[in-house]
Amino acid sequence: MMGIGQASQLRRVQEHVSNRTFDLMCVATAFVLAVHANHLPWWLSVALVLSLALRWWQRRERPGRVPGWLKVPMLLILVAVVVLDYGNIFGREPGSALAAGLLVLKLTESESPRDARVAAAFACFLLMAALLFGQSLTATAVVALGLLPAMTTWRSLEPTQIPTKLSRQLLPALVLLVASLPVTLTAFVLVPRLSSPLWGTSNSREARTGLSDQMSPSDFTELLTDDSPAMRVTFDGAPPPNDQRYFRAYVMWDYDGRDWKRADVPTAVSLPVQTTSSVEYRVSLEPTHQRALPMLDLPLQAPSQSHMRVDGEVFTDKPVDEVQDYTARSALHYRLQTELDPDTRTRALELPSGFDPRTHALAAELRQRFGHDDASIIAAVLRRFHDDGFSYTLLPAPLGRDAVDDFLFNTREGFCEHYASSFTVLMRAAGIPARVVTGYQGGFWNTLGQYLLVRNADAHAWSEVWLAGRGWVRVDPTAAVRPQRINLGAARAAAGQLPWYESGLLESVRNQWDIVNRIWDQSVIGFDALRQRGLLTPFGIRDVDTGTLERLLAVSIALFGIVGLSWALWRRSEGDPALAAMRALERKLAQAGIARGRSEGPRNYLRRAIRALPGQRVELDQLMRCYIELRYATVEPSPESLRAFRQAVRNFQPHRVV
């Protein structure tokens, strides 16, 4: 009977919102701060969270609005810090920071139902604004979850609501969200689209850390710890083995003693390459805001709307600001540029003067020992990397001015960048033309999805040396030090022999989850005007124009309206639920010998039942009070109070009158 006691406490329209409603507003605001935290300054996020917590505590201890003399300075401080950090208050980042702060400040005056409704609506707007920064499946699910406390806040403000458990308040809001899915999906599919994807106008798919057209110490550390997808590759046949999955992006020619940079080499229709076979594949490249298109080494031709350089680099005509799909053809076994022109040889041997004297001395020693046998020099350097205590780590010691000397003779630890750079410098010092290539190596073959998933953590750097009669030959010095880098990837190779890491269980789950993300990207984020026009192709309609979409949308809205109206009429046909429950109670009392008279009102009837059943006085008194309040104290009782009354009637078992 506790439900009847709660149901009898119907809430009336009051001047101040309840603690439960305010708590729900705080939860909704916390969701907003959470979804915007990754693009807000950390100090602003901390300040807003502390302000929210302080406001919640203040209302619990000293209910009431925050004084105006305190709110105005807080508003001015908020605007000032946003302007100081961003330079203005316009744009996605500063606008989101300012709006998040305004939402927290709104809670300082949210005491009336009107203010609570405004705060909940503003929270919903900011939740949707978070999708301007990313529309991944996880981000969208978190935003949808954040709508739940906001909708529950609105529901708690209804005059007919009664205090109930939080779970009972959340459930109706969750049902509303689920019920809105059909309408949402219909609008998503049928509302006419722009020529770009729905979110493309906001340029929301932010480029993560990516490969650069120059290589400096520690450039790769952020990449090698970035587990986000870089691209997905599907092959016409079986995928190449792991040790042949080298994807070329940039070729570095110029070295100044510290940094490697690519050179402005001529464009080529095709490369001077000799090969007997090729592999065809399709790439889905994540946004990079750069123009390089990673290609399986070695590309034979450039995809459409792109061009190829003589060193094998491929560049698109405009930056990759959205997911870009392209088809490519490459050779895995080849001979590239077997004849080297003087200008290219000079560039491939150039080194800055005054750097790395010990490296030059080692190169002279190797040349003297092996003479003109360049292949033996290369093999000797690789043996040195393998046998002389070199190690692979993502946290190497810092290097000084003579970086290659420090690496080869002192620290002897690093990752692919250090090995590729030092090996290339050593080759040039020994008179062997060499260059650095950066791109990706490895990847995870997703058997279920039948595609190769290449992550930013698979970024890699290797060397190419020119040998007479063979042309440019790929040499990966990192593989000589840590072969696991080629088979396992950078992060796992650096992790050592940790059992939980080497098991690959977490990695497998993560990579399988990428299938879901890929489907989401293709079917939701990539749903553009072109795909919308081909929506009815399976039904024999080749091209859907805007007029057809509008008619389909109108018909769908009409159907949803008919379904909703039918449901409302069906519920109405059930009659008065409170009266129906009262009739059931009367039947139970009549069977116990207490029949209701024709002219007897419910109060008098139930009071007579109380006198006849003194042992059940408390239950009957609560039933009487609840029924009178449901029937006469409110225009439209809440569903929760009606359910509580019906359940109480079902649970009531009267004693027979003797």
Short mmCIF file of N, CA and C in Angstrom, two decimals, residues 30 72 104 119 152 159 207 367 384 453:
data_model
loop_
_atom_site.label_atom_id
_atom_site.label_comp_id
_atom_site.label_asym_id
_atom_site.label_seq_id
_atom_site.Cartn_x
_atom_site.Cartn_y
_atom_site.Cartn_z
N ALA A 30 25.63 18.07 -16.62
CA ALA A 30 26.87 17.29 -16.54
C ALA A 30 27.11 16.53 -17.84
N VAL A 72 26.19 38.58 -12.32
CA VAL A 72 26.69 39.49 -13.35
C VAL A 72 28.21 39.40 -13.49
N VAL A 104 25.55 26.53 -17.34
CA VAL A 104 25.86 26.41 -15.91
C VAL A 104 25.34 27.64 -15.16
N ALA A 119 16.16 25.77 -19.20
CA ALA A 119 17.47 25.14 -18.99
C ALA A 119 17.53 23.77 -19.65
N THR A 152 13.34 13.83 -18.81
CA THR A 152 12.77 13.51 -17.50
C THR A 152 12.53 14.78 -16.70
N PRO A 159 2.12 19.19 -13.98
CA PRO A 159 1.35 19.38 -12.75
C PRO A 159 0.78 18.09 -12.18
N ALA A 207 40.19 16.14 -38.45
CA ALA A 207 41.36 15.33 -38.77
C ALA A 207 42.15 15.06 -37.51
N ARG A 367 83.01 1.57 -45.95
CA ARG A 367 83.36 1.63 -47.37
C ARG A 367 84.74 1.04 -47.61
N ARG A 384 74.48 -4.60 -37.35
CA ARG A 384 74.84 -3.74 -36.21
C ARG A 384 73.59 -3.38 -35.41
N LEU A 453 42.13 -3.02 -41.86
CA LEU A 453 41.98 -1.81 -41.05
C LEU A 453 43.37 -1.29 -40.69
#
